[in-house]
GROMACS .gro file of C-alpha atoms in nm:
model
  374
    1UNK     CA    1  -1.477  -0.871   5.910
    2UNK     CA    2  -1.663  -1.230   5.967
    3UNK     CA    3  -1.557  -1.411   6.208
    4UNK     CA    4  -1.412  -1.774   6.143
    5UNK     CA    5  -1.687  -2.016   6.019
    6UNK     CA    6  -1.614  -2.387   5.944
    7UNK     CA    7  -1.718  -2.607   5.660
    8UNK     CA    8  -1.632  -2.947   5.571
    9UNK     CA    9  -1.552  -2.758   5.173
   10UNK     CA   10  -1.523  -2.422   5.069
   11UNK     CA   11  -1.497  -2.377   4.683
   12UNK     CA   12  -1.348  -2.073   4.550
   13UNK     CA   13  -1.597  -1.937   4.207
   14UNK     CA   14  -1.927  -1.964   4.153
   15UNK     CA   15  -1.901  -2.099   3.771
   16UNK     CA   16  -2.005  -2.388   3.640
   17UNK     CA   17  -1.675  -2.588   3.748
   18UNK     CA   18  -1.719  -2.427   4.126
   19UNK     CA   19  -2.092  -2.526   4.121
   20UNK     CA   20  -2.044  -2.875   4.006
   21UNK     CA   21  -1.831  -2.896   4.285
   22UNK     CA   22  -2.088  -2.768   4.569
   23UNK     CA   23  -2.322  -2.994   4.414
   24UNK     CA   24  -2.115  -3.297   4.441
   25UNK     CA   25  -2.007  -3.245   4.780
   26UNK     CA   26  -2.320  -3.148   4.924
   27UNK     CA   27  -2.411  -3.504   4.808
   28UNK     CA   28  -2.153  -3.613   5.022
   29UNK     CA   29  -2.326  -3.481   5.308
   30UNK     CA   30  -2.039  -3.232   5.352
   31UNK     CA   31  -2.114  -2.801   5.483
   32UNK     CA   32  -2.023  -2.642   5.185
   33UNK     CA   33  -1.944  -2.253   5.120
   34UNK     CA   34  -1.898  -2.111   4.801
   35UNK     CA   35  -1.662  -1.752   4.750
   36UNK     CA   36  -1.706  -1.563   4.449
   37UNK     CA   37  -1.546  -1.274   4.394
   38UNK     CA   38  -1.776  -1.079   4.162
   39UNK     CA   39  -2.159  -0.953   4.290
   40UNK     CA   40  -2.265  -1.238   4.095
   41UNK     CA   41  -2.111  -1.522   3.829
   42UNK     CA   42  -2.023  -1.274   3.524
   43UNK     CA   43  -1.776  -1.520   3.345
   44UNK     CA   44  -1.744  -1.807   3.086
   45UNK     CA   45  -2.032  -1.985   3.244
   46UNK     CA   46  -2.247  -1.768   3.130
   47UNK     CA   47  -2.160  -1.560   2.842
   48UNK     CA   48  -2.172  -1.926   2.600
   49UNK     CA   49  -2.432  -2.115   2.449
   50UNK     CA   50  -2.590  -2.341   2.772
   51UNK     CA   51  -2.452  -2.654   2.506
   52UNK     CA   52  -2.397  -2.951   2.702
   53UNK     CA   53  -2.184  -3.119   2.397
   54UNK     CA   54  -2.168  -3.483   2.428
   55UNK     CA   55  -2.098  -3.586   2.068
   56UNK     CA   56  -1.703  -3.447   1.930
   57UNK     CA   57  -1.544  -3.407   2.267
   58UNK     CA   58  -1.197  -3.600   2.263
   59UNK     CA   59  -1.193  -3.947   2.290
   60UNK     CA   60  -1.137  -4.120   2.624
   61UNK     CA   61  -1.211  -4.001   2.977
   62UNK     CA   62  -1.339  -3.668   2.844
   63UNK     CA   63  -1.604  -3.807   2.619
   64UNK     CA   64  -1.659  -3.987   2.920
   65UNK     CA   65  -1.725  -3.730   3.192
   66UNK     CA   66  -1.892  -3.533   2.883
   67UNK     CA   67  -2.171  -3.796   2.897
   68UNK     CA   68  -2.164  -3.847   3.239
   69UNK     CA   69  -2.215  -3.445   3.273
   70UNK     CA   70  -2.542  -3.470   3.043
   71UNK     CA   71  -2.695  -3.730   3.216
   72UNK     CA   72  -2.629  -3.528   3.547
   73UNK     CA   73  -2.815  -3.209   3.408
   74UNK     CA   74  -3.099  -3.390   3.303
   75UNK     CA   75  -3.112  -3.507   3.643
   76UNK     CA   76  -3.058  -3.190   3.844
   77UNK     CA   77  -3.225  -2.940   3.616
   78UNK     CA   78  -3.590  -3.084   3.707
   79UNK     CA   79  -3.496  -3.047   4.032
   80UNK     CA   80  -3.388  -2.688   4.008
   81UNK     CA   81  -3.636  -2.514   3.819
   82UNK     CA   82  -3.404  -2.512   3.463
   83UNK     CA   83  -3.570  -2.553   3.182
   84UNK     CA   84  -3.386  -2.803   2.938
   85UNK     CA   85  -3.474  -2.544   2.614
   86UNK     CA   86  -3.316  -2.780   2.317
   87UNK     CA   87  -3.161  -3.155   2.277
   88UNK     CA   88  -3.019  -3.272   2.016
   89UNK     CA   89  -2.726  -3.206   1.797
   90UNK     CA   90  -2.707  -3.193   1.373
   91UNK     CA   91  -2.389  -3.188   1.212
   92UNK     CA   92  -2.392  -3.068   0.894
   93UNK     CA   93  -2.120  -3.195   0.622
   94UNK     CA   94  -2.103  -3.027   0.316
   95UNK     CA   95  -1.823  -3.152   0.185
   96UNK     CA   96  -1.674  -3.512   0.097
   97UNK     CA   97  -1.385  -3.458   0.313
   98UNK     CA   98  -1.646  -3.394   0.607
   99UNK     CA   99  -1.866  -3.656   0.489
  100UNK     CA  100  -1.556  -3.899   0.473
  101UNK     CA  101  -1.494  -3.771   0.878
  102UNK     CA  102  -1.890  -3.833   0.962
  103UNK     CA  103  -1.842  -4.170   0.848
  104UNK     CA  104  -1.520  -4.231   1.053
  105UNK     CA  105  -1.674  -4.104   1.319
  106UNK     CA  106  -1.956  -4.381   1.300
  107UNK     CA  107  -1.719  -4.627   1.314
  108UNK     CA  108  -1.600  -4.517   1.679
  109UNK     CA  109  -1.727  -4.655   2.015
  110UNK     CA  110  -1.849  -4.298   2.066
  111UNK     CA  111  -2.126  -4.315   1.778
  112UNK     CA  112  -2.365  -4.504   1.951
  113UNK     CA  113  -2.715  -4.396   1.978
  114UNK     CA  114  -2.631  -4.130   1.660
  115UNK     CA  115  -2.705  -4.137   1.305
  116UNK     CA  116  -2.581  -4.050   0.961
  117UNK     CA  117  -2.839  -3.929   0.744
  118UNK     CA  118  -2.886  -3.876   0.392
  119UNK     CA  119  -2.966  -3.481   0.322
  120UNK     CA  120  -3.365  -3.580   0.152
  121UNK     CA  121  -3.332  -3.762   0.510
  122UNK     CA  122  -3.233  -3.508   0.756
  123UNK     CA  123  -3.429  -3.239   0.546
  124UNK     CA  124  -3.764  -3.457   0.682
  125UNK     CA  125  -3.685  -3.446   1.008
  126UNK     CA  126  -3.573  -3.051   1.045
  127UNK     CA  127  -3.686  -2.850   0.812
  128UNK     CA  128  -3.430  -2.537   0.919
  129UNK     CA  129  -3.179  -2.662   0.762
  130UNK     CA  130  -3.066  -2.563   0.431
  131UNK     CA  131  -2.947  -2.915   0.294
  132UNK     CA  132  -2.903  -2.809  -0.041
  133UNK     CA  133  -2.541  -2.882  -0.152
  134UNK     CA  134  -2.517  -3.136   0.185
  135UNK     CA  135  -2.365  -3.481   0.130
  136UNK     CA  136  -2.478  -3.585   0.445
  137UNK     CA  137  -2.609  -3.473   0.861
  138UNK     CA  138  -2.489  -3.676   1.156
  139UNK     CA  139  -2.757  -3.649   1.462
  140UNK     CA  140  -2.687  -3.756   1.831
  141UNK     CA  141  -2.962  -3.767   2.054
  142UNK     CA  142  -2.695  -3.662   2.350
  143UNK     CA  143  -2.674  -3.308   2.368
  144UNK     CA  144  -2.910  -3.084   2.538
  145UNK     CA  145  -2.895  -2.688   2.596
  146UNK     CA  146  -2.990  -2.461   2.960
  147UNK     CA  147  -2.988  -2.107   2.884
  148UNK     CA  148  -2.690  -2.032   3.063
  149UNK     CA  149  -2.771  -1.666   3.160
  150UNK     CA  150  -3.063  -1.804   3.408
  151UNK     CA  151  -2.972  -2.156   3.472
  152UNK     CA  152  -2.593  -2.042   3.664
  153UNK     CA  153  -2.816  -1.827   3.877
  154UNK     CA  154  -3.091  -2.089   3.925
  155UNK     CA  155  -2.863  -2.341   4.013
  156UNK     CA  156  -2.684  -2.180   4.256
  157UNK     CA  157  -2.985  -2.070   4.439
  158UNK     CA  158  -3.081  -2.434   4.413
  159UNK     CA  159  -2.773  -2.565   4.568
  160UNK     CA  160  -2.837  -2.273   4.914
  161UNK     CA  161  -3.191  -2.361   4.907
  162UNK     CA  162  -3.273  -2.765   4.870
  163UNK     CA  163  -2.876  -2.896   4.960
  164UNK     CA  164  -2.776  -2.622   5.179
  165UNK     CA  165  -2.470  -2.494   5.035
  166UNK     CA  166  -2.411  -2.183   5.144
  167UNK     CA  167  -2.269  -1.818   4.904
  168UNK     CA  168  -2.031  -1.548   5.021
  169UNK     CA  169  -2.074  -1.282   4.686
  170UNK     CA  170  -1.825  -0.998   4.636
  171UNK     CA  171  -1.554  -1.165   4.813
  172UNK     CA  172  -1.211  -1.289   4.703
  173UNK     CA  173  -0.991  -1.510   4.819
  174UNK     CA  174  -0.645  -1.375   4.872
  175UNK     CA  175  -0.463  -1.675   5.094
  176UNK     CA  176  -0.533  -2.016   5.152
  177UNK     CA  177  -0.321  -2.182   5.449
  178UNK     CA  178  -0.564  -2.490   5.488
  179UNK     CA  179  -0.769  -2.491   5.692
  180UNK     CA  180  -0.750  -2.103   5.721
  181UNK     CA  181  -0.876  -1.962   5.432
  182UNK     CA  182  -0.874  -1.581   5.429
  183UNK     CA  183  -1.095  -1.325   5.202
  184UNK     CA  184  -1.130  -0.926   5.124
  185UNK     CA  185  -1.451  -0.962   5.382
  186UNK     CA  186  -1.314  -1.216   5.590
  187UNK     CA  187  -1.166  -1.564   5.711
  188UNK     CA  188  -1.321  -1.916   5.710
  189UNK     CA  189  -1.191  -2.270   5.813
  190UNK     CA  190  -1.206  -2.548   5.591
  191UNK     CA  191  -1.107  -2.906   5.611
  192UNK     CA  192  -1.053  -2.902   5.216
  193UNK     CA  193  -1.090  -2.627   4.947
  194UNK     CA  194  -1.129  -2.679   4.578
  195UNK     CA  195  -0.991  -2.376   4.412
  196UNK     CA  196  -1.232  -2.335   4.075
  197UNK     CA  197  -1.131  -2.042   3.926
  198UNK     CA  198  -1.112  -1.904   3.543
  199UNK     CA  199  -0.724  -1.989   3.598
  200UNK     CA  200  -0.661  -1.619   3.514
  201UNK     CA  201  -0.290  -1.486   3.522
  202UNK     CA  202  -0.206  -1.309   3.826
  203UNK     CA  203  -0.492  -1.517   4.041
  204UNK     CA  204  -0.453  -1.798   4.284
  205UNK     CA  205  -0.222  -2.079   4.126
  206UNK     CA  206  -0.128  -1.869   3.862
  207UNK     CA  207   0.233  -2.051   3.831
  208UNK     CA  208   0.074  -2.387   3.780
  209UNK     CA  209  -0.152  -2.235   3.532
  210UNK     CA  210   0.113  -2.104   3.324
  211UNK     CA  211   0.331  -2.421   3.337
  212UNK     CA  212   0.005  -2.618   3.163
  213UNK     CA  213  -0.025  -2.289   2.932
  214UNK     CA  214  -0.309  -2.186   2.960
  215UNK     CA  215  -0.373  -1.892   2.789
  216UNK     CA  216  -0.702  -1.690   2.788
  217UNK     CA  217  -0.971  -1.689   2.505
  218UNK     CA  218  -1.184  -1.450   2.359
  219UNK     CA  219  -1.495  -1.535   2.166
  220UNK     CA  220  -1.747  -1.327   2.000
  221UNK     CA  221  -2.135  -1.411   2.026
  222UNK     CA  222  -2.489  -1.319   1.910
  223UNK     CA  223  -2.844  -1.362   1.929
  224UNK     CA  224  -3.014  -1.328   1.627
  225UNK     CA  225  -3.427  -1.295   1.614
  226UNK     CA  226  -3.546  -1.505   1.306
  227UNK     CA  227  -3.873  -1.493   1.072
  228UNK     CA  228  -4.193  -1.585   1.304
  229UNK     CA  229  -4.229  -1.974   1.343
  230UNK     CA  230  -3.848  -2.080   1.260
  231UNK     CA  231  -3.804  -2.378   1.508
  232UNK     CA  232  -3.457  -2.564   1.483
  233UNK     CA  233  -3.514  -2.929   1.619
  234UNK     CA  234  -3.143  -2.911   1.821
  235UNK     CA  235  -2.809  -2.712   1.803
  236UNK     CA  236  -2.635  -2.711   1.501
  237UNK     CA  237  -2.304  -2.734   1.392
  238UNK     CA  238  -2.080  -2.760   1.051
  239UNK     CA  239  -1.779  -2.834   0.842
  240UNK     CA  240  -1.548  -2.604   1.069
  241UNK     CA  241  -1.652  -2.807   1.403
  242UNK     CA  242  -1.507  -3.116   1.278
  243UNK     CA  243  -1.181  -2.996   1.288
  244UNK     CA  244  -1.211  -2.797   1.608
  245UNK     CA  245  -1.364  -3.075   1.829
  246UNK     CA  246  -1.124  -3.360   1.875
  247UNK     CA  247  -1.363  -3.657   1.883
  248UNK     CA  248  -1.365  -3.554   1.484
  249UNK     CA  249  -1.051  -3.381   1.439
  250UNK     CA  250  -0.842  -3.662   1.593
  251UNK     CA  251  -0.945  -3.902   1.324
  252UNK     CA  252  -0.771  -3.971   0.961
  253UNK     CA  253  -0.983  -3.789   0.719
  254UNK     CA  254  -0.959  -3.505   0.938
  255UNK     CA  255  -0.663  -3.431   0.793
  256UNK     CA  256  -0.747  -3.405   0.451
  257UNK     CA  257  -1.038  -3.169   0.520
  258UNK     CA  258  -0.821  -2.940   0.726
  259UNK     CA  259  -0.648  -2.900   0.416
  260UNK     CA  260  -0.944  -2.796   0.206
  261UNK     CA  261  -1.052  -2.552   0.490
  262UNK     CA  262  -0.741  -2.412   0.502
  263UNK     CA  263  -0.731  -2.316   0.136
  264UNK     CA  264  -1.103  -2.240   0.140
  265UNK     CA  265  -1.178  -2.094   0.478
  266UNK     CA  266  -0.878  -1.925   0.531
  267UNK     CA  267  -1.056  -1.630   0.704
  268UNK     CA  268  -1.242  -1.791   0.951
  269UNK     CA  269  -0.962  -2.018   1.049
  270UNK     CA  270  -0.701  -1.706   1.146
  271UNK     CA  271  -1.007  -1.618   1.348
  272UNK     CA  272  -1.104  -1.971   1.511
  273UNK     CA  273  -1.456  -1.961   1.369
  274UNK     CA  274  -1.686  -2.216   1.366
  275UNK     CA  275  -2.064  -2.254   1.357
  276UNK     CA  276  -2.265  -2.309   1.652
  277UNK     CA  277  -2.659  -2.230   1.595
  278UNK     CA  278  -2.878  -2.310   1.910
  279UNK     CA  279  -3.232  -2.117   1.986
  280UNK     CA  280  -3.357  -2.010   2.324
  281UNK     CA  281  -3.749  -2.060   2.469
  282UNK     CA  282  -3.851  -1.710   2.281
  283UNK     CA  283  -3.737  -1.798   1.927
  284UNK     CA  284  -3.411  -1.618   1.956
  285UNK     CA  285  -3.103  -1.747   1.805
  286UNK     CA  286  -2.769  -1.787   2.001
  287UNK     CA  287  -2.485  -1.808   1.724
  288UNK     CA  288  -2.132  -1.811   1.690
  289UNK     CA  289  -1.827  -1.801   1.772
  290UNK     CA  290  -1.478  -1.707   1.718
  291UNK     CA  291  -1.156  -1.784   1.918
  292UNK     CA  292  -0.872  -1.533   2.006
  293UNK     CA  293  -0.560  -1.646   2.238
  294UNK     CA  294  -0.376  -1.412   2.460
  295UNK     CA  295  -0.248  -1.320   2.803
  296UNK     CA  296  -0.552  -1.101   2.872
  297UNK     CA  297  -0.871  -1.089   2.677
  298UNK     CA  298  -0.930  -0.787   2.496
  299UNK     CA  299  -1.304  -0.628   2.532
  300UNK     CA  300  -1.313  -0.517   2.171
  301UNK     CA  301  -1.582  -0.710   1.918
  302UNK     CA  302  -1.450  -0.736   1.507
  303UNK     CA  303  -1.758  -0.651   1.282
  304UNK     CA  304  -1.543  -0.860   1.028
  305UNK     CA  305  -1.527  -1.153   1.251
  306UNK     CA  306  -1.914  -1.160   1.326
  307UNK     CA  307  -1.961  -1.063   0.930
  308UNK     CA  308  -1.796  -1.403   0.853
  309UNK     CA  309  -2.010  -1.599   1.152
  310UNK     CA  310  -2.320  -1.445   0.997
  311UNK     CA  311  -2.216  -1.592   0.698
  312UNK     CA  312  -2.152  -1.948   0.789
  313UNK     CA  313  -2.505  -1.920   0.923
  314UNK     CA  314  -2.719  -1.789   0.632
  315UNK     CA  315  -2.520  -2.127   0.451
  316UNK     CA  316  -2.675  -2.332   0.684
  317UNK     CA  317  -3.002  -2.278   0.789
  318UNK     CA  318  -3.321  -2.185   0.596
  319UNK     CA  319  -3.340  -1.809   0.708
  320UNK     CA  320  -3.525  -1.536   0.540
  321UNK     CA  321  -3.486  -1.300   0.848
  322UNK     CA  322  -3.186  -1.261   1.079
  323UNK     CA  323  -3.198  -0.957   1.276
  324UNK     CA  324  -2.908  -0.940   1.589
  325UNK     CA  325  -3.071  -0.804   1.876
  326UNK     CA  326  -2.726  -0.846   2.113
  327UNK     CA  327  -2.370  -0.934   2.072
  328UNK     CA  328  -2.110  -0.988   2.326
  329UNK     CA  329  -1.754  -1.141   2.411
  330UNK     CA  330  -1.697  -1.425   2.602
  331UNK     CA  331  -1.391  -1.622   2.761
  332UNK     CA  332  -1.236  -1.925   2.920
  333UNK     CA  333  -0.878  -2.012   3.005
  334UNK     CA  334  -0.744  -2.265   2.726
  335UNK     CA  335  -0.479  -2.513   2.709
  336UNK     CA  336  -0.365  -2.675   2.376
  337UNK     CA  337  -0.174  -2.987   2.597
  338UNK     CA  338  -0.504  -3.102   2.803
  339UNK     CA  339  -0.889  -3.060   2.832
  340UNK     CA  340  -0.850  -3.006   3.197
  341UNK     CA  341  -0.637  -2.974   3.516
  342UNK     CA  342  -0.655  -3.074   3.864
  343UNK     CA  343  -0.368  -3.019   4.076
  344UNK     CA  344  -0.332  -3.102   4.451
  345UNK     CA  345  -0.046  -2.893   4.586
  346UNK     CA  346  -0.136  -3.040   4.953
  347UNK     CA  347  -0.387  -3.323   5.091
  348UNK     CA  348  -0.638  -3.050   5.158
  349UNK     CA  349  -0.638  -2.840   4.867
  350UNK     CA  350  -0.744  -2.908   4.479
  351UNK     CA  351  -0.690  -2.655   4.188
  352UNK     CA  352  -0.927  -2.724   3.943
  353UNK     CA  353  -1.037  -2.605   3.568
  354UNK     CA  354  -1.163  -2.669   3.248
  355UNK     CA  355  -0.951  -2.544   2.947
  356UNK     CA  356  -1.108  -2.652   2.659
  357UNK     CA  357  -1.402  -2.449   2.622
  358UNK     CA  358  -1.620  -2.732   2.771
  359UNK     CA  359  -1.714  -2.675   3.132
  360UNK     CA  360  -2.079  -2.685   3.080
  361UNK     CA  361  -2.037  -2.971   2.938
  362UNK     CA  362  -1.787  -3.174   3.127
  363UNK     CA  363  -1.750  -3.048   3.496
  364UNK     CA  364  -2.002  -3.233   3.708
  365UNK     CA  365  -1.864  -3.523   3.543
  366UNK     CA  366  -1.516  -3.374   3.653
  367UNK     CA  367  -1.620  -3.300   4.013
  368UNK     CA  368  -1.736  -3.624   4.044
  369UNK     CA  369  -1.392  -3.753   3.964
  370UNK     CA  370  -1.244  -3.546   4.201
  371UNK     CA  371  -1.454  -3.625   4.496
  372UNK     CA  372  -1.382  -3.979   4.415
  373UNK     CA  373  -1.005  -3.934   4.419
  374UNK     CA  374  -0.974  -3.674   4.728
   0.00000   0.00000   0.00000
């Protein structure tokens, strides 16, 4: 067992949410330790796409912290040795309903710096995407992509060796009694602890968790190799985003292509599919993904489901090869009530977690917030 050591913070998890925190507090000038329990982060953070997604998230403070996040990556990853791999976002309409949302969507406070582009338009400018049929693209400048699988990693080594933070792998928290915080390897002291875990049932807070209800979610992914020389300009997205993300979805005409889908794409909503395209530094394509709600999430891939994501993406982009070199499942704890939660059940300790499927994209904007609050 280790004997007591004492930091200004410990945060509990090593994802992107725990991270974010170590980051912002070793800003702060604060000794910071960071628990995980697994060998290494195995989790949402990085079994997604690396999308920092500025451009759809829901109006408000989490479009807010959503930019604030980007601008934050594009700072740090320099720093760290991350390569920023894509930027960029096209939204592909292909329907008037969509179109009619695009438009809406202009019309918002959130629009700025985008553009809504006339298919002969957008076809100029990136020539992967099949625009035939389109009746129009929307393009924010925003969004960039890390790949995930290598940035997590990088940026935690980042944090021990340039800010100091220091990593306890392989060990889980089992009680916090502030400032005692005990593990499976040992016991620490803390002046505060940010608890920033997947919010899994049985795990620390799990009562609060469940009173937000947060369930789990299951999502199916692939990378796809494409013909030599197929470069998308930014991540891609379609019809079925815009009324998944609430920046869209949220808005009036929303509702009337929700009721097209629903007659039309009644598949991939039962499954929660929508299109995400982005491409990694060797040419590979990330794609998906699906969404599947439950107390626990099930390790089992549908051919079916990634039959009908395959699909979506042979209707979007110009691609005359598509081979899938890997597919996996991923998962994050979701919430239909809020985006996020942060709960203080003392003066020292803050639960914190990102259920909407956004904590690449949000949570160093979040962990500035709560830093600024604590």
């Amino acid at each position: 067992m280790n004997m007591k050591q004492h930091y200004d913070v410990i945060v509990v998890g090593a994802g992107i949410v725990g991270l974010a925190h170590a980051y912002t507090a070793a800003l702060r000038g604060l000794k910071t330790l960071v628990i995980e329990r697994d060998a290494a982060c195995l989790g949402a953070s990085i079994r997604n796409f690396g999308f920092v997604t500025v451009t759809g998230q829901r109006a408000g403070a989490h479009w807010s912290r959503a930019m604030r996040s980007r601008d934050i990556w594009a700072s740090i990853a320099p720093q760290a040795g991350i390569d920023v791999v894509q930027q960029g976002l096209w939204m592909t309409a292909r329907r008037p309903a969509a179109h009619a949302v695009l438009q809406a969507f202009m019309e918002t406070d959130m629009s700025a710096g985008c553009e809504l582009l006339r298919p002969e338009i957008a076809a100029q400018r990136h020539g992967a995407l099949n625009t035939v049929g389109l009746q129009s693209v929307l393009y924010s400048p925003h969004e960039l992509r890390v790949e995930s699988r290598t940035a997590i990693p990088r940026l935690a080594a980042w944090l021990h060796e340039a800010k100091g933070v220091d990593f306890r792998f392989g060990e889980a928290v089992v009680e916090i009694d502030t400032p005692r915080v005990r593990t499976t390897r040992g016991e620490y002291a803390a002046e505060r602890v940010a608890v920033c875990t997947n919010a899994a049932p049985g795990g620390l807070f799990a009562p609060i968790w469940e009173e937000h209800g947060v369930r789990q979610c299951q999502l199916q992914m692939l990378r796809l190799r494409p013909q030599p020389g197929f470069q998308l300009q930014g991540s891609v997205m379609g019809d079925l985003s815009l009324i998944r993300y609430e920046g869209y979805a949220a808005l009036s005409p929303a509702t009337q292509l929700r009721t097209q889908l629903e007659e039309e794409e009644s598949a991939s909503l039962a499954h929660g599919i929508h299109l995400i395209v982005v491409q990694s530094a060797d040419g590979t394509l990330v794609v998906g993904d699906s969404h599947h709600y439950g107390a626990a999430v099930q390790p089992f891939a549908s051919e079916d489901v990634d039959a009908i994501i395959l699909r979506h993406l042979r209707e979007t982009l110009r691609l005359s090869e598509a081979n899938v070199v890997e597919r996996w499942v991923g998962t994050y704890p979701s919430s239909s009530a809020v985006p996020c939660i942060i709960h203080a059940p003392s003066d020292a300790v803050r639960a914190v977690t990102v259920t909407s499927g956004s904590g690449a994209s949000t949570a160093l904007g979040l962990a500035e917030e709560v830093f600024a609050a604590w």
